[in-house]
Structures are given as structure tokens and as C-alpha cells.
mmCIF file of C-alpha atoms and ligand atoms in Angstrom:
data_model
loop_
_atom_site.group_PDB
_atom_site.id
_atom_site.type_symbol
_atom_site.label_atom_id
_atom_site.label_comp_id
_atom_site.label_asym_id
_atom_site.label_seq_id
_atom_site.Cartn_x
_atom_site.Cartn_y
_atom_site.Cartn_z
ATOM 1 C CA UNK S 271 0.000 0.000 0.000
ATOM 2 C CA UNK S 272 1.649 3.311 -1.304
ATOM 3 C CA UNK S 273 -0.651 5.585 1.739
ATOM 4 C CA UNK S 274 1.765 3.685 4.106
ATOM 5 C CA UNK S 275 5.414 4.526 5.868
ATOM 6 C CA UNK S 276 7.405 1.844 6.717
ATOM 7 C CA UNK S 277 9.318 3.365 9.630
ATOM 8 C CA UNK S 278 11.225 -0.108 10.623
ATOM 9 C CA UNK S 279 10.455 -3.744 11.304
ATOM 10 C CA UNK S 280 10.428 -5.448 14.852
ATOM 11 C CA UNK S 281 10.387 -9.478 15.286
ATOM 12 C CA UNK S 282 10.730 -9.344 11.690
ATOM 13 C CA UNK S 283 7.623 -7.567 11.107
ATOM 14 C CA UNK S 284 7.407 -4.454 9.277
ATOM 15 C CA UNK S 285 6.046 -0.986 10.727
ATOM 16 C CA UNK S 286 3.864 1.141 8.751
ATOM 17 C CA UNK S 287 2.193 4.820 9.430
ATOM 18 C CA UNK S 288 -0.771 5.505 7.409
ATOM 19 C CA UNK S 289 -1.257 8.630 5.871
ATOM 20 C CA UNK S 290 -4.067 9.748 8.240
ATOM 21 C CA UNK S 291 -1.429 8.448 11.465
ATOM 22 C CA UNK S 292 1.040 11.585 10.153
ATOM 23 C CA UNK S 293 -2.039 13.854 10.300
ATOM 24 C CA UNK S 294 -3.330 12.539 13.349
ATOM 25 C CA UNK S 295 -0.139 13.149 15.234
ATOM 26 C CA UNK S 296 -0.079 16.243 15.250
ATOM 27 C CA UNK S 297 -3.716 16.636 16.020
ATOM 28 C CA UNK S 298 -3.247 15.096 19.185
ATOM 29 C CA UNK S 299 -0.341 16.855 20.483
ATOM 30 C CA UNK S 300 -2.605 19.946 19.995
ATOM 31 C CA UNK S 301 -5.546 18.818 21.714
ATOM 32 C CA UNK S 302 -3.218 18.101 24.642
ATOM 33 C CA UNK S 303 -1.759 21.475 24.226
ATOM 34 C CA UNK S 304 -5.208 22.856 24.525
ATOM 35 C CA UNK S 305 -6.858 20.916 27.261
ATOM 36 C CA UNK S 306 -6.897 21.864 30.314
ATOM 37 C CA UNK S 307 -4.889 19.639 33.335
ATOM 38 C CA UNK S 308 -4.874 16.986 34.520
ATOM 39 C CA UNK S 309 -5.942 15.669 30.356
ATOM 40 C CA UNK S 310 -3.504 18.403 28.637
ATOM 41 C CA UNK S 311 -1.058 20.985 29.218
ATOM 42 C CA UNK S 312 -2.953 24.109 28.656
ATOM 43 C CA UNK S 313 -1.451 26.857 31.144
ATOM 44 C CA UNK S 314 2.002 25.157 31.225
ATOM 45 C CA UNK S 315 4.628 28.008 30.823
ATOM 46 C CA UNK S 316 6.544 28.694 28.581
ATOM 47 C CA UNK S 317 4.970 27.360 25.401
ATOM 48 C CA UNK S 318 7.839 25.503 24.171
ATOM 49 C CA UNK S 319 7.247 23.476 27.215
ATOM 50 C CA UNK S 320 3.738 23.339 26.588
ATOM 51 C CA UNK S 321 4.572 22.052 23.332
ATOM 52 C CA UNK S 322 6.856 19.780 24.027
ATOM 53 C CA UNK S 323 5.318 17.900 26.782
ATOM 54 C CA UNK S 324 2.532 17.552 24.505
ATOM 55 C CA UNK S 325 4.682 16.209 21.780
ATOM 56 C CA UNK S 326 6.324 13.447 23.822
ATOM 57 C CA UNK S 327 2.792 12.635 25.113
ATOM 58 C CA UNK S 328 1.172 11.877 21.809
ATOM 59 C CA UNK S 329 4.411 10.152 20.379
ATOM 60 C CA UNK S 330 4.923 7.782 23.768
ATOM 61 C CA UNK S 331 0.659 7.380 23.143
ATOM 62 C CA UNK S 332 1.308 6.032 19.750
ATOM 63 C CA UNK S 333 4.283 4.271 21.020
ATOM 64 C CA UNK S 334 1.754 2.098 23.119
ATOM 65 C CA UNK S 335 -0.919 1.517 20.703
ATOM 66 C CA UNK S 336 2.146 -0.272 19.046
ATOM 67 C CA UNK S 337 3.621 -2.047 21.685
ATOM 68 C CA UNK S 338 -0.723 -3.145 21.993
ATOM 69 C CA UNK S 339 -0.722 -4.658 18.466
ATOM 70 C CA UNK S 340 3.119 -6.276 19.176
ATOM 71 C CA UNK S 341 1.495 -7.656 21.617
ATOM 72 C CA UNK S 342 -1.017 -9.225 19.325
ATOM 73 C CA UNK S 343 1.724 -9.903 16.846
ATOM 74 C CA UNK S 344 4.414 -11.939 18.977
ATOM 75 C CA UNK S 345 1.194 -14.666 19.927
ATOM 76 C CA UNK S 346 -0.027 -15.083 16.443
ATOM 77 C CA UNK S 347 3.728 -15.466 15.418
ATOM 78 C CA UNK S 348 3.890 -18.144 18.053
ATOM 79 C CA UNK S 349 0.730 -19.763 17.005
ATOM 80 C CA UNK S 350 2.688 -20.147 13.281
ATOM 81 C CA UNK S 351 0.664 -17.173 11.564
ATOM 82 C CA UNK S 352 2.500 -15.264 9.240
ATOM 83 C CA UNK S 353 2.054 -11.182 9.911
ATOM 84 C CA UNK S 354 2.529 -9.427 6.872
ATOM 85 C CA UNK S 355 2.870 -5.543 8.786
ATOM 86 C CA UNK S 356 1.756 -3.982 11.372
ATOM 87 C CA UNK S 357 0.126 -0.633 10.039
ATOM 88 C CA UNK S 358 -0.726 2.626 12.496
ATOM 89 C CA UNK S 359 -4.146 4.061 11.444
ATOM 90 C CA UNK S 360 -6.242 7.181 12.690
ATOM 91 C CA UNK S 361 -7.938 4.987 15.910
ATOM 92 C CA UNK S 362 -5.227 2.782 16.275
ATOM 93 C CA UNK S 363 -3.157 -0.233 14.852
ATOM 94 C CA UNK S 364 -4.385 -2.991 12.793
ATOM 95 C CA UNK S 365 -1.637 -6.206 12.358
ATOM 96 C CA UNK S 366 -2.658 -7.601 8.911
ATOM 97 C CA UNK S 367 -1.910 -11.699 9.617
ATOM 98 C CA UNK S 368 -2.603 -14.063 6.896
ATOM 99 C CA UNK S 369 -5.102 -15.800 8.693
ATOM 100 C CA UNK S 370 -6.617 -15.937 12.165
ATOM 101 C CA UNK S 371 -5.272 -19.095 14.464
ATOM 102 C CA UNK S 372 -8.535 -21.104 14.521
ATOM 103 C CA UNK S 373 -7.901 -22.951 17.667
ATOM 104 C CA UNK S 374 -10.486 -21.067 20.149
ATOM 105 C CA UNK S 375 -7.936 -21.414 22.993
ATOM 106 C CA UNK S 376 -5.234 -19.631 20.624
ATOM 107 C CA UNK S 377 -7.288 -16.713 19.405
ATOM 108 C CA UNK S 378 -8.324 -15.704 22.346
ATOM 109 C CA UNK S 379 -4.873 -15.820 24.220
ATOM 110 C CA UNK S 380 -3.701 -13.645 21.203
ATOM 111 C CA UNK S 381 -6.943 -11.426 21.414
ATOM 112 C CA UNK S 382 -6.372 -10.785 24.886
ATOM 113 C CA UNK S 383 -2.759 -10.189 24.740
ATOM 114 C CA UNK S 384 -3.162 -6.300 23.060
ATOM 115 C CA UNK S 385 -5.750 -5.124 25.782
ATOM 116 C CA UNK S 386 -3.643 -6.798 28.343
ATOM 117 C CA UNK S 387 -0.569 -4.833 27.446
ATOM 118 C CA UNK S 388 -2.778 -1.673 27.420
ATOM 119 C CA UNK S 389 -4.011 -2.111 30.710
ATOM 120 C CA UNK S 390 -0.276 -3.392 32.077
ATOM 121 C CA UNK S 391 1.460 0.162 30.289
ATOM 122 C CA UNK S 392 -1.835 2.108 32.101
ATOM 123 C CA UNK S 393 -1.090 0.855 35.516
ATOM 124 C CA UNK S 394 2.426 1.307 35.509
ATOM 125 C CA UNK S 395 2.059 4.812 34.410
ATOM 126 C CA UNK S 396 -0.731 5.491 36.997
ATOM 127 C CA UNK S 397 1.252 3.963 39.795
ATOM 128 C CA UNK S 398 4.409 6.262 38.825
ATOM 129 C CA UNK S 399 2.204 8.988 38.707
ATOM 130 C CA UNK S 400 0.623 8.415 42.115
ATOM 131 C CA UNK S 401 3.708 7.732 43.976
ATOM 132 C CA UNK S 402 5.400 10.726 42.175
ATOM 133 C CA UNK S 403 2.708 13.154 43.826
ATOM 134 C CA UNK S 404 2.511 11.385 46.870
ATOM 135 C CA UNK S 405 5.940 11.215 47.824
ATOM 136 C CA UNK S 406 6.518 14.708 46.571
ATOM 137 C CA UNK S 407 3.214 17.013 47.054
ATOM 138 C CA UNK S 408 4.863 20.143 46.983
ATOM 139 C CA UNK S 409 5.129 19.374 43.128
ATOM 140 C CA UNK S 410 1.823 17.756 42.379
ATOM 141 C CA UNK S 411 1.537 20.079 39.512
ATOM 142 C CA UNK S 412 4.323 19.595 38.013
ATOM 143 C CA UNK S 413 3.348 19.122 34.367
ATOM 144 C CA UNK S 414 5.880 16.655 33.247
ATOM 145 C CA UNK S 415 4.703 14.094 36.455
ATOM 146 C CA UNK S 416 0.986 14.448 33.755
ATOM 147 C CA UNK S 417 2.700 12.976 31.348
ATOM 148 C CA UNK S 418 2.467 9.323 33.263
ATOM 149 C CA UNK S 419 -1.191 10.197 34.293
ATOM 150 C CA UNK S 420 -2.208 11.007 30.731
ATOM 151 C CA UNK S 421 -0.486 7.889 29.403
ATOM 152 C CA UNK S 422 -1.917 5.772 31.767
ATOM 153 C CA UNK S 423 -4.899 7.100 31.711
ATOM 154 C CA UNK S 424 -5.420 6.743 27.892
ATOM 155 C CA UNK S 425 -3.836 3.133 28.149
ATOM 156 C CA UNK S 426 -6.249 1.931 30.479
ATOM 157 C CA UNK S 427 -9.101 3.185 28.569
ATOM 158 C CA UNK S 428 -7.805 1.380 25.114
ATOM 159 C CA UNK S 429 -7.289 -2.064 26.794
ATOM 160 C CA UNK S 430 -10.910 -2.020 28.635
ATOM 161 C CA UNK S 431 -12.152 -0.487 25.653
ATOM 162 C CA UNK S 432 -10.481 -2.863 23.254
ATOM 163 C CA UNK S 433 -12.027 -5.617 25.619
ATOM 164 C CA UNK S 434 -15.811 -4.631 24.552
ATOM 165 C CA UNK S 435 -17.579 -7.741 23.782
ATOM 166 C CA UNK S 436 -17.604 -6.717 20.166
ATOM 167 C CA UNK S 437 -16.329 -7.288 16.709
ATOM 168 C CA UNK S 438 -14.320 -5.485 15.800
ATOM 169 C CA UNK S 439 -12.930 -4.868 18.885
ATOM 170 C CA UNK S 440 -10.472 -7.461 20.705
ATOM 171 C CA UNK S 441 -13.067 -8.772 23.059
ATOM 172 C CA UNK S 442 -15.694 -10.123 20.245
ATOM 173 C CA UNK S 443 -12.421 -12.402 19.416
ATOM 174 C CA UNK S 444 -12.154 -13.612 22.951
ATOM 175 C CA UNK S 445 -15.999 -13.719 23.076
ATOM 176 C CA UNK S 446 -15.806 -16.133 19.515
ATOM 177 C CA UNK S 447 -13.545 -18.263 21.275
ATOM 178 C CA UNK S 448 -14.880 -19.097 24.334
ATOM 179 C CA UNK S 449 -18.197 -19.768 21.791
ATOM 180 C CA UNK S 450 -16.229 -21.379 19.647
ATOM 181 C CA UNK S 451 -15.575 -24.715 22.653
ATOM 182 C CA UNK S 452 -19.196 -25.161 22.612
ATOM 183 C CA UNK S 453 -19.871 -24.834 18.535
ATOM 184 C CA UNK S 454 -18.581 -24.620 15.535
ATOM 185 C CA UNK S 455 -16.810 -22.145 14.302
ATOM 186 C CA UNK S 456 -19.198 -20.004 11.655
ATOM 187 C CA UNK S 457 -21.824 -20.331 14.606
ATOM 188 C CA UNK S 458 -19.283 -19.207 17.030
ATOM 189 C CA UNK S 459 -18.973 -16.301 14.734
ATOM 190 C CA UNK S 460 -22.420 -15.545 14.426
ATOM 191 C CA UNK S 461 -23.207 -15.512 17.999
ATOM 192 C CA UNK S 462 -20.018 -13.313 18.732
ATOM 193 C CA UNK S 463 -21.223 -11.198 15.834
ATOM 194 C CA UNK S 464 -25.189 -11.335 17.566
ATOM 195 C CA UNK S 465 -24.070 -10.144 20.754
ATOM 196 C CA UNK S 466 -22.067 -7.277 19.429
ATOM 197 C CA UNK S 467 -24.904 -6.090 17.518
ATOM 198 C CA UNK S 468 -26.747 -6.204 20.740
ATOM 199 C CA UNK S 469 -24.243 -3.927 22.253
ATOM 200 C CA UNK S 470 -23.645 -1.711 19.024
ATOM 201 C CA UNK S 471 -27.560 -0.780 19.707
ATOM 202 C CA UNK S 472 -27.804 -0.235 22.976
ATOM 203 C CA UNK S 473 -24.758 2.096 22.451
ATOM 204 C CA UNK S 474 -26.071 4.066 19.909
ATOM 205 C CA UNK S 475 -29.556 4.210 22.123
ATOM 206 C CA UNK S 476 -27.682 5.417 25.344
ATOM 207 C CA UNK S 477 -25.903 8.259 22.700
ATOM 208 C CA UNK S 478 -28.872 9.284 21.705
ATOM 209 C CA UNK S 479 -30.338 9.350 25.118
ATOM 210 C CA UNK S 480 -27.481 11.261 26.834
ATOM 211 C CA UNK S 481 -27.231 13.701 24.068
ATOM 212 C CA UNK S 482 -23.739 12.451 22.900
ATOM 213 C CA UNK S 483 -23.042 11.827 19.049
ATOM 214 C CA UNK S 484 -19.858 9.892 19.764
ATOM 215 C CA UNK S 485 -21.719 6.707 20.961
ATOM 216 C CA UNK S 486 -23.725 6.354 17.783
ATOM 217 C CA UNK S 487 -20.678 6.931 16.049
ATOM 218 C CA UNK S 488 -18.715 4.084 17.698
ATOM 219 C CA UNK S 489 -21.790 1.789 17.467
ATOM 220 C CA UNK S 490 -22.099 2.259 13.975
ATOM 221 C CA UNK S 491 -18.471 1.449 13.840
ATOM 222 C CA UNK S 492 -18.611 -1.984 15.555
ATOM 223 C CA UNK S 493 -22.011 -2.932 13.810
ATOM 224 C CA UNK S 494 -20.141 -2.566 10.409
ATOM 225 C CA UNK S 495 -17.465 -4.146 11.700
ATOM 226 C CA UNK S 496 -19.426 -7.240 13.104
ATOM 227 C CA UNK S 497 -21.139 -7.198 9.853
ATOM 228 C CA UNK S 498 -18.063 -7.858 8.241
ATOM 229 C CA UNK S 499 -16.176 -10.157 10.135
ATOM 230 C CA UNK S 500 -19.408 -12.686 9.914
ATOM 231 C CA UNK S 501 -19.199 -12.422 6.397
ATOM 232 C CA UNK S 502 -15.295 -12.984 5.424
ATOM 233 C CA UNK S 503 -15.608 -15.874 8.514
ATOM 234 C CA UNK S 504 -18.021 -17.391 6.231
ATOM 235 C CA UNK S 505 -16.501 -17.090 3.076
ATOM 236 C CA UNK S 506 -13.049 -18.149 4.660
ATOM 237 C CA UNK S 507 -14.585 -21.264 6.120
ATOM 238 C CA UNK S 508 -16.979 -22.534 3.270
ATOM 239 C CA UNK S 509 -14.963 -21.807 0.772
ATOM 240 C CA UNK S 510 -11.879 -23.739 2.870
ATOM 241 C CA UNK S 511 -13.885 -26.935 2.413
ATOM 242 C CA UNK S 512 -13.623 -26.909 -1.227
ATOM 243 C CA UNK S 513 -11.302 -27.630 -3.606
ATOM 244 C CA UNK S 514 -11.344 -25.829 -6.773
ATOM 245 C CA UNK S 515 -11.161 -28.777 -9.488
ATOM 246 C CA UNK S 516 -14.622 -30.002 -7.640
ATOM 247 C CA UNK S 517 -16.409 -26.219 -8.785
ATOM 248 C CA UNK S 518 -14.155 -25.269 -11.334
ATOM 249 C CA UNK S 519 -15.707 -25.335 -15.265
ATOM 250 C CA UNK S 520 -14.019 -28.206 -16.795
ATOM 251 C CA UNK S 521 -14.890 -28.292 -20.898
ATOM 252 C CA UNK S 522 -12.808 -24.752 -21.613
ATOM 253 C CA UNK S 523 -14.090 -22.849 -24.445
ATOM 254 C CA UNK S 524 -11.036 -21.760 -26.145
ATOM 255 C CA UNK S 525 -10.184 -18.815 -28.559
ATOM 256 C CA UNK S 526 -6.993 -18.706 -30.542
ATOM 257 C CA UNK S 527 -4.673 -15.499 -30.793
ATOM 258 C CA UNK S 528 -5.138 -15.223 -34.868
ATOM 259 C CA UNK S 529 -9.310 -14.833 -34.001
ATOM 260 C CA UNK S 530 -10.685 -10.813 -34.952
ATOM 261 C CA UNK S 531 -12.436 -9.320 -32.152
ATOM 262 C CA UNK S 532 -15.308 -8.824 -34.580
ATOM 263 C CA UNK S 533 -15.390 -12.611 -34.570
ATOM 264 C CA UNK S 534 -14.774 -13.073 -30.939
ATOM 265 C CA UNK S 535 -17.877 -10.629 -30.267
ATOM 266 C CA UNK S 536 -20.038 -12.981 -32.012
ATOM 267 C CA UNK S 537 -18.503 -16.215 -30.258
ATOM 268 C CA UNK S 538 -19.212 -14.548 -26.832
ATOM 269 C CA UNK S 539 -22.833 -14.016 -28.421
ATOM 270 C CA UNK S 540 -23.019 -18.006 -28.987
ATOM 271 C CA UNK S 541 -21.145 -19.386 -25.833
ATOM 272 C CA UNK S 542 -22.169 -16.618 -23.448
ATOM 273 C CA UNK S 543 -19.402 -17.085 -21.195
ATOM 274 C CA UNK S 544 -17.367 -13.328 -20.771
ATOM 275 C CA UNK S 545 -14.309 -14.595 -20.361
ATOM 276 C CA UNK S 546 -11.806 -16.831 -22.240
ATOM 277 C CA UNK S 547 -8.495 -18.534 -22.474
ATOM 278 C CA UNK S 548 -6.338 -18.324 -25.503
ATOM 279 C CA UNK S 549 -4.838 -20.781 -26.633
ATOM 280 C CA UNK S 550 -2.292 -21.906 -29.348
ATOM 281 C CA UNK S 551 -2.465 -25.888 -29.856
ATOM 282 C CA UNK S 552 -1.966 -27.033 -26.236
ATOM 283 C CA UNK S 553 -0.131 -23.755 -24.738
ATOM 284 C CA UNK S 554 -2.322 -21.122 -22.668
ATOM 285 C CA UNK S 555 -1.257 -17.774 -24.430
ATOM 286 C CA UNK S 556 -3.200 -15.691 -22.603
ATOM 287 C CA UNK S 557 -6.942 -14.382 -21.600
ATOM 288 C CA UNK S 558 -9.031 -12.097 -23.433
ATOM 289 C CA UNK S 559 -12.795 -10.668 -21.503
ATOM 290 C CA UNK S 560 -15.412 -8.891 -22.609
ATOM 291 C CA UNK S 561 -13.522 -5.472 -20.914
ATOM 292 C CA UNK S 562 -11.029 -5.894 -23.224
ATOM 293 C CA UNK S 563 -13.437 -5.958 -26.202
ATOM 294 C CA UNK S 564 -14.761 -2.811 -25.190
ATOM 295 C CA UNK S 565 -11.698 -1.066 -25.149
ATOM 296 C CA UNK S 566 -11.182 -1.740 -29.278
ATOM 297 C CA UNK S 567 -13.231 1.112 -31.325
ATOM 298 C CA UNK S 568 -16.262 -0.936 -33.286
ATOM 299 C CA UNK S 569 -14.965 0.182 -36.564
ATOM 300 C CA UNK S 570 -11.098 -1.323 -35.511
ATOM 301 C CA UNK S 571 -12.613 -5.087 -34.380
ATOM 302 C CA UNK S 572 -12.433 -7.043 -37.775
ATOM 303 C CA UNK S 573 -9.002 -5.800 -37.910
ATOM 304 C CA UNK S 574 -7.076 -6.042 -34.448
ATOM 305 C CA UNK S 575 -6.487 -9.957 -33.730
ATOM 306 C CA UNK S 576 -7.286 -11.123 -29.935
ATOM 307 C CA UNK S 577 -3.041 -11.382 -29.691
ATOM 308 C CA UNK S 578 -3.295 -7.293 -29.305
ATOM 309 C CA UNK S 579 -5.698 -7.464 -26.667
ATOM 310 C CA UNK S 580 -5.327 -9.820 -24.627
ATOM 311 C CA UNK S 581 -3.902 -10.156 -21.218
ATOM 312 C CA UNK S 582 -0.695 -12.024 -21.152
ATOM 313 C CA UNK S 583 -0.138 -12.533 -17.458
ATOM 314 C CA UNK S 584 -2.503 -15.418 -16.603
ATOM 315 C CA UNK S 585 -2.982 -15.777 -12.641
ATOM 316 C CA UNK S 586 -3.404 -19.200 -12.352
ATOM 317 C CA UNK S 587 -4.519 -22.258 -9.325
ATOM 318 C CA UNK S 588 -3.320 -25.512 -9.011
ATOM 319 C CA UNK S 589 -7.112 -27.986 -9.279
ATOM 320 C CA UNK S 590 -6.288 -29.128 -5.563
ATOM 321 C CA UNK S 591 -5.783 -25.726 -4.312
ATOM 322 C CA UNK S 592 -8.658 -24.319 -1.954
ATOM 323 C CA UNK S 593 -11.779 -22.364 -3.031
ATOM 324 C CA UNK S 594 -11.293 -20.206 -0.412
ATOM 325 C CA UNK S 595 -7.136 -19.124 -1.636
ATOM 326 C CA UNK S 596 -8.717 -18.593 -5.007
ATOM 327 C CA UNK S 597 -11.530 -16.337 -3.780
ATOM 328 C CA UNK S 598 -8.601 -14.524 -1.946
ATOM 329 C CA UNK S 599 -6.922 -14.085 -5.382
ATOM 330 C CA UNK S 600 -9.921 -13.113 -7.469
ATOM 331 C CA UNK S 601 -10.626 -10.117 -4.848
ATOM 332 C CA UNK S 602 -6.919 -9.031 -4.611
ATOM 333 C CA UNK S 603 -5.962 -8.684 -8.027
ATOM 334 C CA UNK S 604 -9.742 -7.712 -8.872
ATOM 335 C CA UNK S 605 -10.036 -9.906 -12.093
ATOM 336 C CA UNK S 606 -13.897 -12.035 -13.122
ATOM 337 C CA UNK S 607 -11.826 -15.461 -13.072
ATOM 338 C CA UNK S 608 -8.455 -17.603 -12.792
ATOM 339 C CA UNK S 609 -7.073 -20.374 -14.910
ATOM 340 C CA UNK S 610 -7.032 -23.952 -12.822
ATOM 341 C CA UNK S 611 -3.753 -25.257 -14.544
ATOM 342 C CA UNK S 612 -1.985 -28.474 -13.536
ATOM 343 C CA UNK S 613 1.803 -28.929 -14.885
ATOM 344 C CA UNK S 614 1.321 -26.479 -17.308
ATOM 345 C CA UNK S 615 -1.811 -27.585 -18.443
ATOM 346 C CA UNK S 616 -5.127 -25.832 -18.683
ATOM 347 C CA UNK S 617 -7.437 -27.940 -16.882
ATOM 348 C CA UNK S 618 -10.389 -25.558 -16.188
ATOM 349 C CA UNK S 619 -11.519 -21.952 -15.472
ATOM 350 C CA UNK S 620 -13.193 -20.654 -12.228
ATOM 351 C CA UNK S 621 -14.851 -17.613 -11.969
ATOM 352 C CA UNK S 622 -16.155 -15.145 -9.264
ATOM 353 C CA UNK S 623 -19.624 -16.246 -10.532
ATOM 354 C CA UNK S 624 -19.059 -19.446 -9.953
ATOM 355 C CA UNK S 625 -17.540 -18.721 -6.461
ATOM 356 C CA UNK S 626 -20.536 -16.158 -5.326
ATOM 357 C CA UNK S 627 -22.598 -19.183 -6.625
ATOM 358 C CA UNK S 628 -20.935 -21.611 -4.288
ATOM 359 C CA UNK S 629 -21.430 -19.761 -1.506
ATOM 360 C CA UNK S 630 -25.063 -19.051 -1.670
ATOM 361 C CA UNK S 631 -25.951 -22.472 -1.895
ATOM 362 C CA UNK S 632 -24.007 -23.643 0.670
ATOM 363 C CA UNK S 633 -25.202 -21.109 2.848
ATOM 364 C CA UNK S 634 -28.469 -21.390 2.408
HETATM 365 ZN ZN1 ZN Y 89 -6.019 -5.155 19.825
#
């Protein structure tokens, strides 16, 4: 992703800030600038102490939403799943792993780990603080002593937070697991994803009710995020159980490079598939779609050959490779289809269609 920084890797893992983290930063250091003690620095003299104390308490903030996620990150790595970066957003961190450990027992010890580390940073900060003012009150207000309040403050607030019984927070994880003993794992999903709802609306209610637009906001957050999470579960675990060759179209319609788009308009009229291999004798050449026909002018198409259209770089399955991986491939590289191929061989073509398709039956 080119609206992320890498800034450095730890445990192997690579950093990233997003582009809203750079603009975020110094939005926070203002707000604690602004606000009055004991959440900010406002009245600290002289400003470029005031600044400066603010600073260092938004970066060492940001350093612990990190240190929450590595958290997160040094579990899942133990549990043998792969983390691909670790990426600082607007509202926090977000590890992107490969896959979630399915064991319940494992995702939830991993779950629990970020909000644990939150709440560990919190109360070490809040015990400094307190015995800093208690064994010195004559300089109870000293402003930098608010830098271990604020940070522990904030810290405690993310991990309890964080431990909401709600996707997509780190406690509808923990709540899936403990589910997820009982049931199996879709179901586990869709009760964790049920009960988060459940919260999402009672938040939004009590918003509403206190006159506060932020709980609405945050509600609407986790439902969307609840919604989600039940749906790639799905997905991720229906489609697991499949191998491609067994959904896969297995008589390929063919086109050969030396066809005219003219003609190839009129094959796609007979065969009414939209997307096709080419292919020269026995070798796959490449793949021409309807979206490439539409790029050719109408009065160019009976002559410009399918060779000048179509795309060369075939992304391609093995037969015995999971529905689910090529679902994963299909939506990364946003194509209609992929080629199944087996040593070099074309052996069949799957397309989303035929994955959406899947699905819906096998959820039904
Ligand atoms: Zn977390």
C-alpha cells in the first residue's frame, strides 16, 4: 500500500504509518496542548514546554498503541501465523496476519494479549504517577509528572475499551472463542457477531439518550465491523472446504490469438461465457474478456487480432488448491476469473460467478 510509511520492522515484522497516522499526530499533540490539566497541558509556561510535553505525550501514546498490536503480533507469530505488517491508522493499529489461528484457545490468548498490554502500560504509568505526587506534594503540579497520568490514563481506557464484547474490537475475538468450545466455528462467529450487535444498539440508544453523538458513532463502527467479520468468517470457512477442481468449469471454451475481435464478439454471443483462455495448440497464451473488447473502437474489431488485446499474465490455481485461496486471489488482483492449470496444463476456469454461486448455496 503506497498511503503507508514503513518506519522499521520489529520481530521481523514491518512498521507502517498511514497517511491519516502523520495527520493525526499532530492533532493530538494539539488537543493536549489545549486541554486543560490533569488531560492536557494548557497553562504550562513557557509554550515551548507546553509544546513539548505535549509532543512526547502523543508520540509515547502512539508508542503504546504499538507495543498493543506487538502484543497481538508476537502470539499469532507463536501460534505459526504469518504477519505481513503492522500498520498505524487514525484509531489505532491494525496487524494484517494471513489468517486468524482457529484454535479457540489460541485466538483468544492472542486477542487478549493487546488489551492486556494496554491495561499493564496504564497501571504502571498510573502507579508512577501516584507515587510521584505522593511522595513529593509540593510538586503535584508539576506538568511533566501528567505525562504518566495522561499515558496511563489513555492506556487503560484502550485495553478495557479494546475488551468490549464486540467485533471489531479485541473482546468479540475472545468472546468467539470461548463460543467457539461449545460450537462450531461459523456459529461461534455468528453468535459473537449477535451479541455485538446487541451492544452496538444499545450504544447508539444510550448516545442518543445522553445527548452524545460519539456513541452512535462508535456503534455504527462496531455494527459494520461485526457485519463484516461474519461475512469474510463465512466465506473463509466454506470456501476452505472446497477444492477448486470439484467447482471449477471443466470443458474450456477456447479462442486462438489469430481470431478478430469482430469474430470473438459474435462467439461470446453463442457461448455466453465473458471470459476466455487463448490458446495456441496445447499452450495457454493468454486471456481475453469482454472489458477488453470494449476497449477496441467498433470500426477497428475485424481488424485487431485477440493477440493485441489480450492479457498475457494469466494468474493461475493448481485444481487441488482451496476455493477459499482462489476467492482470496480473485478479490486481490480484482479480475472475473483464474485459470485452474496443472503442470502447465489448462485444466479448467473458475470464476467469481461461480464462487458467489458456491457460496449461496451452501449457505443457504
Ligand atoms: Zn487489539
Amino acid at each position: 500500500m503506497n498511503s503507508s510509511l514503513k518506519i522499521g520492522s520489529v520481530m521481523g515484522i514491518p512498521i507502517k504509518l498511514h497517511i491519516t497516522f502523520v495527520l493525526v499526530l499532530p492533532m493530538f499533540a494539539y488537543i493536549f496542548s489545549i486541554n486543560p490539566q490533569p488531560f492536557g497541558f494548557a497553562g504550562v509556561e513557557p509554550p515551548t514546554m507546553r509544546y513539548a510535553l505535549s509532543a512526547v505525550a502523543s508520540i509515547l501514546l502512539f508508542a503504546s498503541v504499538l507495543l498493543h498490536e506487538l502484543a497481538h503480533s508476537y502470539l499469532a507469530k507463536r501460534y505459526g501465523v504469518k504477519i505481513d505488517s503492522i500498520t498505524l491508522f487514525l484509531f489505532g493499529g491494525v496487524s494484517a496476519m494471513e489468517e486468524m489461528p482457529k484454535k479457540p484457545g489460541q485466538e483468544a490468548k492472542m486477542a487478549f494479549a493487546g488489551p492486556l498490554t494496554s491495561i499493564i502500560i496504564g497501571s504502571i504509568c498510573v502507579s508512577i504517577h501516584i507515587y510521584l505526587i505522593s511522595s513529593n506534594p509540593s510538586l503535584s503540579l508539576n506538568p511533566v509528572y501528567l505525562v504518566f497520568w495522561i499515558l496511563g490514563s489513555m492506556n487503560l481506557i484502550l485495553g478495557i475499551f479494546n475488551l468490549l464484547p464486540a467485533f471489531p474490537m479485541d473482546g468479540g475475538r475472545v468472546l468467539r472463542s470461548l463460543y467457539a468450545r461449545k460450537m462450531s466455528y461459523v456459529k461461534a462467529t455468528h453468535r459473537a457477531v449477535s451479541v455485538g450487535k446487541f451492544f452496538a444498539i444499545l450504544m447508539a440508544i444510550f448516545g442518543i439518550f445522553v445527548g452524545n453523538l460519539w456513541f452512535p458513532l462508535i456503534a455504527l463502527f462496531i455494527y459494520v465491523g461485526a457485519s463484516e467479520e461474519e461475512q469474510s468468517t463465512q466465506t473463509d470457512v466454506t470456501l476452505g472446504s472446497i477444492r477448486v477442481k470439484d467447482i471449477m468449469t471443466k470443458n474450456v471454451v477456447s479462442v486462438t490469438p489469430s481470431m478478430t475481435v469482430e469474430d470473438l464478439v459474435q462467439f461470446i454471443f453463442e457461448k455466453k461465457h465473458m471470459g476466455y483462455p487463448v490458446m495456441e495448440r496445447d499452450n495457454l497464451k493468454g486471456i481475453v474478456t469482454f472489458t477488453d473488447i470494449e476497449q477496441v473502437p467498433y470500426l477497428e474489431r475485424p481488424i485487431t487480432l485477440i493477440s493485441d488485446i489480450m492479457t498475457t499474465n494469466v494468474i493461475s490455481v493448481p485444481s487441488n488448491a482451496q476455493a477459499s485461496d482462489a476467492m482470496k486471489l480473485i478479490v486481490s488482483k480484482n479480475i472475473g476469473r483464474v485459470m485452474v492449470v496443472d503442470n502447465e496444463l489448462l485444466v479448467g476456469i473458475l470464476s467469481r460467478t461461480d464462487l458467489v454461486r458456491t457460496l449461496k448455496l451452501r449457505l443457504e
